Amino acid sequence: MTRDPSRPDEKPFRVSHSRQEILQDLEKLIREGNLLGADRDPAIIDGAEFDRAVIKKKGKGSRFLVRKVPRRSTLLRLWFRLFENAILPCALFDGLSARIHEFEHRETLLLFSRDRILYDAEIFHGEESVGELTLSFASLRDPATGIRGFFSRERLRVVYIEDIHLTAQKSGYASALFRHYERFFHDLGFNQFRLSASLSVGRYYWAKEGFDFSEGTESGKRKAELRTLVRERGLPVREIEIGRLNHAYDFARFRRELRIPVYRDAEGFYSSKADARFREEVSLPLGKAFLLSSAPWEGYKTIYASTPRRTGLVTSRKYLSHRTRRGHVESPGRLRLLGKAIEKGGLRRSLVALSPYVPDLAFLEEIHRAEYLARFRASVRKGEKIFATEDCSISAASFDVALLAAGGVMAGVDAVLNGRVDNAFCAVRPPGHHAGRDAAMGFCFINNVAVGAVYARSVYGVERIFILDWDVHHGNGTQEIFEGDPLTYYCSLHEHPTFCFPGTGRRMERGTGAGSGFTLNLPLRPHTTDAELMETFEREVVPEIERFAPGLIMVSAGFDAHERDPIADLDLTDESFAYMTRRICELADRYCSGRIVSVLEGGYDGTALAASALVHLKTLQGRSRECSSERE
Ligand SMILES: [Zn+2]
């Protein structure tokens, strides 16, 4: 089973094996003394010592006897449940115990329990025993699928690293082994590879820090802890830096870079406070200091989920509190419906949840005039019902929510550019692409996608950014902001300005000054179909992305070009959105390591919006079928 890591879309080569072949292999492992059954759930033997002579594990107080080999029918049943017929037992054994660098596994054993299979090995470096490893394979009912999953018998197949001990100097081995395992289990079709939290080796030292949390309250708690620590220690950290942390991964990075003093006792335990016992001062990165001086914790870190690409979803309940007047098409209901569709579609678990943060106002002034932002804030604070134009309906929270929408895109950029996810979709509102440097219009106040692009350049040094805007309306605000900039390409597909708001975006608008040739407008006639759109996309958009070779692709993803949309007249279906998403994923793979940050703009038929955005998300995850383009 081989797979080239540089080509993430390549499907692993999979063979089916017969029951007879699997049984033969199991017999071979039994003859060699590598397969046994356990009479209790082996998951509880954490830290136990295995004594082959008496075939029992001695744990802390608890011990269990390993019985003789289980019945063949039991072996086969469990084998099929966990590995189907994708791999033979001996091949599994070889894959698990692969020799990496100078390290090898000996004393290897497969333990069959009632509902899981355990792999246990001692790790050797030459003749020296340097550690132990215990993995367990389980097939669980997926709680996310609810009653439907119960009837369809959908199962979640998970590999847990129950235990790994290595002498400190050998830590590089764990990283190499896990990289090997990540691919191996992925190719075997496992849904998740999870790491026991009690691990502290190599890059996985940050296991606790890297814990996925999808609850906003969890990141809030961590921020509060961090603020307390910063205050207590007088650390040189700005509030905005803490505000920007919205995911476990960001906390990990942050904590790695900041060193603080901790205190060690005679036995090598650490405390964050000095006292009679903890006397020796040591300077450690914040994360390590936290980890070493805190109590043990429970849980596992998910190293990967089963989708080919890791996709982040930025959203927040706070986006609902920008209220528009009754009957306004840009309503909180849009995001509510989208959230429900994601839940119902069973996507929630496979998406990496990212929370938005409130950006520095000073940073937003790089995109919008300070005076404009002040005017917008004043209008909201005064309790006005509209700002600037009739269609820009506002409520008490609008200024804060608009800031949070821009900060949502910044959070998406953070996650994509620091490698936390491969790509991200930012389900934010209010939308942004009509907002210019100094103007609100078309339901937009702050240009979210422009903020994201400027942020990606100024903080992460991304040189060339391609913004693809497939909202049915021309993104006049985004065009205005970047039309003189040769490093930010703005390309828009929209209904022809003669028929559609805002009346700009003609072909001859190609950028200004140094930015000439880096704006491309592709007006579409009313009732354009999927086939026509795809044809235009291939003929006009793809060659421009190829020519520009971006370091990041951003999408102004409005879904109002859908045939059901009430405020425009194109006749597109989900197919178009799936198609364009697939194509930009392919181009992003080629030019920028797959990096895409997509930002919700319009889409005013709730059902069409939810369905299209769902297709967009699934395609970003690499779930839907291959692209049918002949260009490849
Ligand atoms: Zn629109």
mmCIF file of C-alpha atoms in Angstrom, residues 3 17 58 62 68 81 147 179 220 227 251 263 266 320-321 338 342 353 356 398 449 465 474 487 495 502 528 579:
data_model
loop_
_atom_site.group_PDB
_atom_site.id
_atom_site.type_symbol
_atom_site.label_atom_id
_atom_site.label_comp_id
_atom_site.label_asym_id
_atom_site.label_seq_id
_atom_site.Cartn_x
_atom_site.Cartn_y
_atom_site.Cartn_z
ATOM 1 C CA ARG A 3 1.083 6.632 -1.314
ATOM 2 C CA HIS A 17 -8.021 -10.335 0.840
ATOM 3 C CA LYS A 58 0.973 -6.476 35.931
ATOM 4 C CA SER A 62 -4.915 -4.145 38.481
ATOM 5 C CA LYS A 68 -4.659 -18.530 25.281
ATOM 6 C CA ARG A 81 -14.581 -5.098 12.013
ATOM 7 C CA ILE A 147 -29.910 7.382 15.348
ATOM 8 C CA ARG A 179 4.632 10.424 10.432
ATOM 9 C CA GLY A 220 -12.017 31.410 26.571
ATOM 10 C CA ARG A 227 -4.004 36.405 31.071
ATOM 11 C CA PHE A 251 -1.772 28.517 22.032
ATOM 12 C CA TYR A 263 11.239 26.017 39.790
ATOM 13 C CA ALA A 266 15.372 17.690 44.053
ATOM 14 C CA LEU A 320 -26.141 36.313 14.580
ATOM 15 C CA SER A 321 -26.302 39.474 16.647
ATOM 16 C CA LEU A 338 -25.973 26.953 7.323
ATOM 17 C CA ILE A 342 -23.386 21.389 8.666
ATOM 18 C CA ALA A 353 -13.450 24.522 14.541
ATOM 19 C CA PRO A 356 -12.810 34.485 15.295
ATOM 20 C CA SER A 398 -23.237 45.728 14.154
ATOM 21 C CA VAL A 449 -11.551 39.289 2.335
ATOM 22 C CA ILE A 465 -2.502 36.577 -3.342
ATOM 23 C CA HIS A 474 -19.266 42.516 -8.559
ATOM 24 C CA LEU A 487 0.608 41.505 -5.958
ATOM 25 C CA GLU A 495 -23.936 38.938 -13.385
ATOM 26 C CA PRO A 502 -23.717 47.460 -8.096
ATOM 27 C CA THR A 528 -25.999 31.753 -17.347
ATOM 28 C CA TYR A 579 -16.541 22.494 -9.834
#
